[in-house]
XYZ file of N, CA and C in Angstrom:
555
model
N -64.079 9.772 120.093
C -63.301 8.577 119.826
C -64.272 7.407 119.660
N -64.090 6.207 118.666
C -64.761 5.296 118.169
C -64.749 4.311 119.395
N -65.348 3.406 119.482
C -64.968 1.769 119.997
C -63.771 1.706 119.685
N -63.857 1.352 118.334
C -62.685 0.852 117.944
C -61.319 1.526 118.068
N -61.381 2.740 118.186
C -60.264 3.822 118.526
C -59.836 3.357 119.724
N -60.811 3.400 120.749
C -60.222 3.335 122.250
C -59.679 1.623 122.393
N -60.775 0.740 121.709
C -59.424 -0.442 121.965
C -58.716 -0.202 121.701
N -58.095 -0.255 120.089
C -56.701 0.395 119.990
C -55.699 1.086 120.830
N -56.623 1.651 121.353
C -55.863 2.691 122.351
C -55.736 1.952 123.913
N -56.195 0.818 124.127
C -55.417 0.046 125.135
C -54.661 -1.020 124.760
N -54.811 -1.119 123.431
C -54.441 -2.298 123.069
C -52.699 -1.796 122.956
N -52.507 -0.138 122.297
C -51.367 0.104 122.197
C -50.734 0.903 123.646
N -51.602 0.709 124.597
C -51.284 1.609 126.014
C -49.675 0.587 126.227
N -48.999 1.716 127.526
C -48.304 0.593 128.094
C -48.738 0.705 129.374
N -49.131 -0.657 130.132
C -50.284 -0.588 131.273
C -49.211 -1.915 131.880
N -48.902 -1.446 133.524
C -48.772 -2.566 134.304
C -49.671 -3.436 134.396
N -48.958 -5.116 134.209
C -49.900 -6.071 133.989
C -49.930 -6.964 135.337
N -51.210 -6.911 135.803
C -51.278 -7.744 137.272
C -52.246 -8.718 136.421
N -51.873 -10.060 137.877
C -52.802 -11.495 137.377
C -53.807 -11.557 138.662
N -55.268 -11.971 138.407
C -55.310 -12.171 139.938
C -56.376 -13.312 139.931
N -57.019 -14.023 140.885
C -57.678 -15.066 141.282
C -58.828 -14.582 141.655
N -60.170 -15.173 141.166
C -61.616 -14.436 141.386
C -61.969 -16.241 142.475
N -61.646 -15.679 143.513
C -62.170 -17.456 144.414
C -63.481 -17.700 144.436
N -64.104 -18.543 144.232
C -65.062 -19.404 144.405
C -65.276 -20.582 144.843
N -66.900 -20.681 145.841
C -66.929 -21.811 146.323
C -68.596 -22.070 145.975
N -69.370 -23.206 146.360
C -70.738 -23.621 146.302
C -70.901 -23.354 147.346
N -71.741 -22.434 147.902
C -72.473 -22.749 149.899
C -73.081 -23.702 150.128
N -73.409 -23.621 151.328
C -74.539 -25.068 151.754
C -75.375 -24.842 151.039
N -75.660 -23.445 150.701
C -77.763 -23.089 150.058
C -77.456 -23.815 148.512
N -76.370 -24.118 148.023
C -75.915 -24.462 146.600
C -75.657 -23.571 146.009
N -75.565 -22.069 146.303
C -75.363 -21.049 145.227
C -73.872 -20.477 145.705
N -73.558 -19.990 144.281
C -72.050 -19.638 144.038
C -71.505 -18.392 144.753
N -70.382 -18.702 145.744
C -70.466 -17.361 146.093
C -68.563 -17.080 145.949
N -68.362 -15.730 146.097
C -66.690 -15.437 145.456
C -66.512 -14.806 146.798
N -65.056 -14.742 147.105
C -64.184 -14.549 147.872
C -64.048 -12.571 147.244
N -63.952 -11.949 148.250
C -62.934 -10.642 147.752
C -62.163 -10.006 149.198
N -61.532 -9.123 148.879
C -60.769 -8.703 150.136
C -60.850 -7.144 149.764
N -59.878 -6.972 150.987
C -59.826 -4.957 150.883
C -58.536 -4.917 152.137
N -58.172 -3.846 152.087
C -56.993 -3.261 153.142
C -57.821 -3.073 154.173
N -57.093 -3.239 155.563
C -58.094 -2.734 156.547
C -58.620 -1.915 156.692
N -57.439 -0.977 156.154
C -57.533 0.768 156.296
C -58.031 1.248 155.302
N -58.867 0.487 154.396
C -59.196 1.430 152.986
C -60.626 0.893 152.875
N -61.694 1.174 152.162
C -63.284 0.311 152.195
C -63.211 -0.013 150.175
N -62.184 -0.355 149.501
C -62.247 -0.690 148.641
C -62.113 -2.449 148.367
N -62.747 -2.740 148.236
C -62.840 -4.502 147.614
C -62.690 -5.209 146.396
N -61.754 -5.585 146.657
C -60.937 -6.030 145.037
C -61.103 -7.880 145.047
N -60.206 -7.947 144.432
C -60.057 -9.477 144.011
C -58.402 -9.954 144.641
N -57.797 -10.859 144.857
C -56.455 -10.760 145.067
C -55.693 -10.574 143.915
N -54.545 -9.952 143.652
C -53.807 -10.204 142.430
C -52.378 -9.667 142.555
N -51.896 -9.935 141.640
C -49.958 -9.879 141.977
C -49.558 -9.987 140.404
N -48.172 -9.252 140.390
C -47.456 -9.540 139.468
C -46.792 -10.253 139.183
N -46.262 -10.456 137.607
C -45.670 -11.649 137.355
C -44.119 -11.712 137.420
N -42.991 -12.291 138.065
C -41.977 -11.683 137.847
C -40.606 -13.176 137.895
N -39.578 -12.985 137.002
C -38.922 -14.402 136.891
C -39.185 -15.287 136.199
N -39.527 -16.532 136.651
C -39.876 -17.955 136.052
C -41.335 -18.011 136.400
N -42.246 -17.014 137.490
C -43.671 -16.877 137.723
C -44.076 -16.686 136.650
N -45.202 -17.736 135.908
C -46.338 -17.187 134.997
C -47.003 -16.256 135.417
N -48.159 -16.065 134.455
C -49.475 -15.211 134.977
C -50.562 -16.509 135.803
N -50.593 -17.990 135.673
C -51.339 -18.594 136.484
C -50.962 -18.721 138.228
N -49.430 -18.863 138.147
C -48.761 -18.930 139.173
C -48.614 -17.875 139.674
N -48.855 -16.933 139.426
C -48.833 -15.256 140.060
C -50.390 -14.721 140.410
N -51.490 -15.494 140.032
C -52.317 -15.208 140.631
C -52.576 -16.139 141.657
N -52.085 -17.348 141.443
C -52.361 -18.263 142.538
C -51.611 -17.887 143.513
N -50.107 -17.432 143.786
C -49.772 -16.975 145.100
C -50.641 -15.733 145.370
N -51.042 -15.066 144.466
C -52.020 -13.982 144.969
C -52.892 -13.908 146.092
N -53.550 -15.394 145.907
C -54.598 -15.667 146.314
C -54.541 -16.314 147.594
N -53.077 -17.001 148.017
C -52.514 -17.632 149.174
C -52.305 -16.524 149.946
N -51.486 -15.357 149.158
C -51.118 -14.574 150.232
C -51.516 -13.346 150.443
N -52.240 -13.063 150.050
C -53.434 -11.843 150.122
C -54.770 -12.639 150.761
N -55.297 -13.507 150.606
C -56.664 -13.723 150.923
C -56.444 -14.936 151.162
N -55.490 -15.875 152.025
C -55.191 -17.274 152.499
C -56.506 -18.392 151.409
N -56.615 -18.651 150.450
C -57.069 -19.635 150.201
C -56.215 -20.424 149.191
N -57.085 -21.534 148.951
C -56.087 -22.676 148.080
C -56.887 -22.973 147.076
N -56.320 -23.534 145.862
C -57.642 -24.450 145.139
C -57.285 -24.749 144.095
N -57.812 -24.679 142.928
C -57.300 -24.785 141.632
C -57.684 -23.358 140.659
N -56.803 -23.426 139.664
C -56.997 -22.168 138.884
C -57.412 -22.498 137.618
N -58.550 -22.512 137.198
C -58.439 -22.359 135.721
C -57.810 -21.906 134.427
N -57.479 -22.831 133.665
C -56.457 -22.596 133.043
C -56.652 -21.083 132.077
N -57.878 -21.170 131.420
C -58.290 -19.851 130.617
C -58.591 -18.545 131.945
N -58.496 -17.486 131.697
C -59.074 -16.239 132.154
C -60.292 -15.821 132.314
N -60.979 -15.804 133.064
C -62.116 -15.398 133.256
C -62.318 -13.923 132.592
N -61.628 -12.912 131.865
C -61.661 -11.765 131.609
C -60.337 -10.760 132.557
N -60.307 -9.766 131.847
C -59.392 -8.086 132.215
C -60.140 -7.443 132.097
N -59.476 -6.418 133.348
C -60.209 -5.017 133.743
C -59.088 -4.313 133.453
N -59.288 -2.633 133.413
C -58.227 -2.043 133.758
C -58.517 -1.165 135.011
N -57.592 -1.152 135.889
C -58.264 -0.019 137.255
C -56.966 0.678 137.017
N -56.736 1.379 138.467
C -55.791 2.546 138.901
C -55.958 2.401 140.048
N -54.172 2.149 140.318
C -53.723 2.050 141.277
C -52.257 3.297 141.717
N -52.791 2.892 143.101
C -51.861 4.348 144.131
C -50.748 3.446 144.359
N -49.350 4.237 143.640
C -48.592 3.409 144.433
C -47.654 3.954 145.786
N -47.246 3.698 146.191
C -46.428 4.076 147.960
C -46.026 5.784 147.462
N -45.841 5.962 146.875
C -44.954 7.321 146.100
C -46.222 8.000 146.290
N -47.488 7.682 146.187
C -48.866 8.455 145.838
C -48.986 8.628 144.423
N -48.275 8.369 143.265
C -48.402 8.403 142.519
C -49.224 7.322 142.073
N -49.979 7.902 140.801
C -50.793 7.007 140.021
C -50.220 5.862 139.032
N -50.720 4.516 138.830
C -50.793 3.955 137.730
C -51.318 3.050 137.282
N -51.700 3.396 135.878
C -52.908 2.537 135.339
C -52.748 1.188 135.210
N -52.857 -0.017 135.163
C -53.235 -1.519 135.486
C -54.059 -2.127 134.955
N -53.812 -3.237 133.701
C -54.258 -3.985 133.461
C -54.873 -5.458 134.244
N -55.651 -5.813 134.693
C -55.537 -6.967 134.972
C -56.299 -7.750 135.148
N -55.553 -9.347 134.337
C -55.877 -10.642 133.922
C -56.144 -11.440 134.980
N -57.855 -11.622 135.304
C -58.841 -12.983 136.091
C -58.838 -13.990 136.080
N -58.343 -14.674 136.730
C -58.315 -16.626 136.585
C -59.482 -16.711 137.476
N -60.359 -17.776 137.628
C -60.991 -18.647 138.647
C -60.576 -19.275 139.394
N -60.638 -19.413 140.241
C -59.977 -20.071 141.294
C -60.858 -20.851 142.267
N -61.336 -21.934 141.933
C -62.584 -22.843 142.460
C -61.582 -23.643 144.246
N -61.948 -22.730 145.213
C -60.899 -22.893 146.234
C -61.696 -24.755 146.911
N -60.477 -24.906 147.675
C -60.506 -26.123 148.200
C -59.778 -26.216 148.818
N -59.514 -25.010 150.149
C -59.271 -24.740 151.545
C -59.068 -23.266 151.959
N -59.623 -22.957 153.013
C -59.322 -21.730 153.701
C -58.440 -21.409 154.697
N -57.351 -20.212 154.700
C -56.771 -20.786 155.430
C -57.064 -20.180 156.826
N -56.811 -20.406 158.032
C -56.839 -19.410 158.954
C -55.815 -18.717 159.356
N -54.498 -19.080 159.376
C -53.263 -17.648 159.369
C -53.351 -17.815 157.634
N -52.599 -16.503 157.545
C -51.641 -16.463 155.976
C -50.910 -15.411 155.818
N -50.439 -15.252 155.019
C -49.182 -14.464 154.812
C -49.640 -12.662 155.604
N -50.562 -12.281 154.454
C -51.156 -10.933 154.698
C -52.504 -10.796 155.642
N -52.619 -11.866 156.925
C -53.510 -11.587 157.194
C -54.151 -10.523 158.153
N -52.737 -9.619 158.688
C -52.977 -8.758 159.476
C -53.536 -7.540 158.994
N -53.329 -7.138 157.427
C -53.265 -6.436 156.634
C -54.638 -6.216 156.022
N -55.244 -7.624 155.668
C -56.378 -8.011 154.484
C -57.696 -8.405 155.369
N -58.565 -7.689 155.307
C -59.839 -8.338 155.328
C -60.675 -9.407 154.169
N -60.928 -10.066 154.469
C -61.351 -11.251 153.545
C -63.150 -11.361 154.012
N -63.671 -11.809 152.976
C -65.131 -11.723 153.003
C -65.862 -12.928 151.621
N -66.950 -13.990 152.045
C -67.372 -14.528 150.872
C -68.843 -13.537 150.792
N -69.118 -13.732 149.846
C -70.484 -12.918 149.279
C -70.879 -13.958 147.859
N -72.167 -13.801 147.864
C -73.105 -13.838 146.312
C -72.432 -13.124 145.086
N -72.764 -13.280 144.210
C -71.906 -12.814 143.291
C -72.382 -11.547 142.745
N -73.977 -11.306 143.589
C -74.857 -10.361 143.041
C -74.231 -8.589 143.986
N -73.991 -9.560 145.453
C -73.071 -8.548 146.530
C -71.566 -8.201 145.962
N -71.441 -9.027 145.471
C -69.683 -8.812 145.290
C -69.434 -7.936 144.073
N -70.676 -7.751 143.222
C -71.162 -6.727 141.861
C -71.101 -5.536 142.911
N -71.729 -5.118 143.678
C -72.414 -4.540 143.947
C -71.086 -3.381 145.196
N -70.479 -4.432 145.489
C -69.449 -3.887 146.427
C -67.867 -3.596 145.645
N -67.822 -4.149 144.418
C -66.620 -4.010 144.232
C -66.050 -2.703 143.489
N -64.666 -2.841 143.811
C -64.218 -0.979 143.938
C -64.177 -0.460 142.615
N -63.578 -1.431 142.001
C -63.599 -1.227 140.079
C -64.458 -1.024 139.253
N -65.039 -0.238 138.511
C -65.991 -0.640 137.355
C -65.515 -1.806 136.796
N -64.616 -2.044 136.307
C -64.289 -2.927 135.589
C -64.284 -4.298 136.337
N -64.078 -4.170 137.524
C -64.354 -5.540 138.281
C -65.887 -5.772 138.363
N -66.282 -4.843 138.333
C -68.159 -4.966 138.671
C -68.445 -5.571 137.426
N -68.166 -5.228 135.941
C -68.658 -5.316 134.815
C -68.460 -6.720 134.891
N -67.273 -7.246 135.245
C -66.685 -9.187 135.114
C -67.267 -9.629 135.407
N -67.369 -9.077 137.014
C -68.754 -10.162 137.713
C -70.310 -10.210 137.190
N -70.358 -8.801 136.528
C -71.536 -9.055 135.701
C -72.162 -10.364 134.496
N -70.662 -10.172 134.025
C -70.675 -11.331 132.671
C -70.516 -12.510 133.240
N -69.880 -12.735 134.753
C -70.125 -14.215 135.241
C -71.300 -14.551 135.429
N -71.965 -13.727 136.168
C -73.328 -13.551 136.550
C -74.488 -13.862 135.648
N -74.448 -13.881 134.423
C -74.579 -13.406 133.675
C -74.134 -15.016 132.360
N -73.385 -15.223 132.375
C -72.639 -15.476 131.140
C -71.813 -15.033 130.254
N -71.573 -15.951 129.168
C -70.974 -14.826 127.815
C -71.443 -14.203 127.580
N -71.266 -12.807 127.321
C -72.121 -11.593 126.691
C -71.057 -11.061 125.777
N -72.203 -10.464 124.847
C -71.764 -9.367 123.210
C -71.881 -8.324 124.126
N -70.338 -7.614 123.337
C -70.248 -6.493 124.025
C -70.931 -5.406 122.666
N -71.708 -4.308 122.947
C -72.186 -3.703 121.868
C -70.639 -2.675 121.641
N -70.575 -3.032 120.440
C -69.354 -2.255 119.774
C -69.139 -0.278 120.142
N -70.553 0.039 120.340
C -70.506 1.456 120.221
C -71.078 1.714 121.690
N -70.433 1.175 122.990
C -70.494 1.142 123.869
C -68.924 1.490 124.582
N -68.745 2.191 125.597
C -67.199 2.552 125.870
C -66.520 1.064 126.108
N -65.817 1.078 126.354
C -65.050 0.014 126.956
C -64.034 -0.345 128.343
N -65.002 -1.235 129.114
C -64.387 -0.434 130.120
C -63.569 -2.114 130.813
N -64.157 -3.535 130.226
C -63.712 -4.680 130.485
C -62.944 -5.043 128.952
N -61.678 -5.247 129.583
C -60.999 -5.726 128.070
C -61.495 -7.630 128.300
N -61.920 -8.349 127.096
C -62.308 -9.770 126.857
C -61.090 -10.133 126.209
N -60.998 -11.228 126.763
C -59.904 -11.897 127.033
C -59.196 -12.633 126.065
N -60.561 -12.886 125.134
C -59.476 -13.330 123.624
C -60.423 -12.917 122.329
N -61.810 -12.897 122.595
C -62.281 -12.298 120.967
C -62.390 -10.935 121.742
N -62.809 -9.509 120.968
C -62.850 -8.271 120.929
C -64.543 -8.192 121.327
N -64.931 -8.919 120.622
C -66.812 -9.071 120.713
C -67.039 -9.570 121.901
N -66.577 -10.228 122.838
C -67.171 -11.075 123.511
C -66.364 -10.987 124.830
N -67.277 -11.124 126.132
C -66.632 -11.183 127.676
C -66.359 -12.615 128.212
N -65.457 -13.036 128.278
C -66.036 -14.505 129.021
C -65.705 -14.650 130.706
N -66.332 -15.680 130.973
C -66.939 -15.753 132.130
C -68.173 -16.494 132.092
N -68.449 -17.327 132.964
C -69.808 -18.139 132.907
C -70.650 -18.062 134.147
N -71.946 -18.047 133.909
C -72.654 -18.210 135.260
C -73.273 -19.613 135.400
N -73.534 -20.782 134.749
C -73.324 -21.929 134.697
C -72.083 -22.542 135.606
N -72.294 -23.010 136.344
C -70.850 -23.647 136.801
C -70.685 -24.965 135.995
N -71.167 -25.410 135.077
C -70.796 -26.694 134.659
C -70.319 -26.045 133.371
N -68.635 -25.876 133.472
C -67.647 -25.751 132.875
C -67.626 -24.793 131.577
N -67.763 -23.640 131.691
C -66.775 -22.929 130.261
C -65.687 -22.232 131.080
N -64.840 -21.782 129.922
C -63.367 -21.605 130.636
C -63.256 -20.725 131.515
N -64.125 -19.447 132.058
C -63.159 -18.946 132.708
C -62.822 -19.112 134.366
N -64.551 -19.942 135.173
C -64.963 -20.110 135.947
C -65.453 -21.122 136.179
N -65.708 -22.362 136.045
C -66.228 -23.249 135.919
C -65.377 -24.459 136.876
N -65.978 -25.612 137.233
C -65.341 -26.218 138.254
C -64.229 -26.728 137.051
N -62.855 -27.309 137.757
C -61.553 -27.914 137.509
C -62.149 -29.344 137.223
């Protein structure tokens, strides 16, 4: 199968669509570090994210994501930082595949109770640790291109991060002085 075959071939999938919030803050040292979480009971480390459902957008569905999975607050960037697709277990044990759309979320409070906090371990890290720990390929690859910057994706390479609005290109910035997907509010 081509590049171009297999986009196609997510492009025409039908894939549950989750939104979720990649948090970020500056440390004292000045360097950027992201928020991720995991179940207590599981050693996988994700990002927070939730579905969209009602009058909830996809911005507003990652932002409660992010309140109530991993208690923080902040602002969300309006563009996407990038999509992954993972696989997820649901209660049934059954499988299903999952799209899902990254906002930034440049936080500006932590909370100490929150909704899921009996549930969620929460953790900040470097962005180089949070590559390095996270459960997804496809989450690893994002943080790469934040890390990183915009990057060309080579066409005859699998595809494993869907980009968020050209086909060529990942976005995400490692600059914090502002491109869309991460960048301060």
């Amino acid at each position: 199968m081509t590049a171009g075959m297999a986009r196609q071939a997510v492009a025409d999938a039908s894939y549950r669509a989750e939104y979720a919030a990649l948090p970020w803050r500056i440390s004292g040292e000045g360097t950027m570090e992201v928020l991720l979480i995991r179940q207590r009971q599981e050693k996988r480390w994700t990002v927070p994210s939730g579905t969209r459902s009602g009058t909830r957008t996809e911005l507003r569905a990652a932002e409660r994501a992010a309140f109530q999975l991993a208690g923080v607050t902040g602002r969300l960037a309006p563009a996407s930082a990038g999509r992954f697709l993972t696989t997820l277990t649901l209660a049934d044990g059954r499988k299903d595949s999952c799209d899902v759309t990254v906002f930034g979320l440049h936080v500006w409070g932590t909370l100490v109770r929150w909704p899921e906090e009996t549930k969620v371990l929460r953790r900040w890290m470097p962005l180089s640790e949070a590559r390095a720990l996270a459960a997804d390929p496809g989450l690893a690859e994002l943080l790469a291109s934040v890390m990183s910057g915009a990057t060309v994706q080579d066409p005859d390479e699998p595809l494993h991060v869907i980009p968020a609005r050209d086909d060529r290109r990942l976005s995400g910035s490692a600059p914090l002085a502002g491109t869309a997907g991460i960048g301060p509010c």
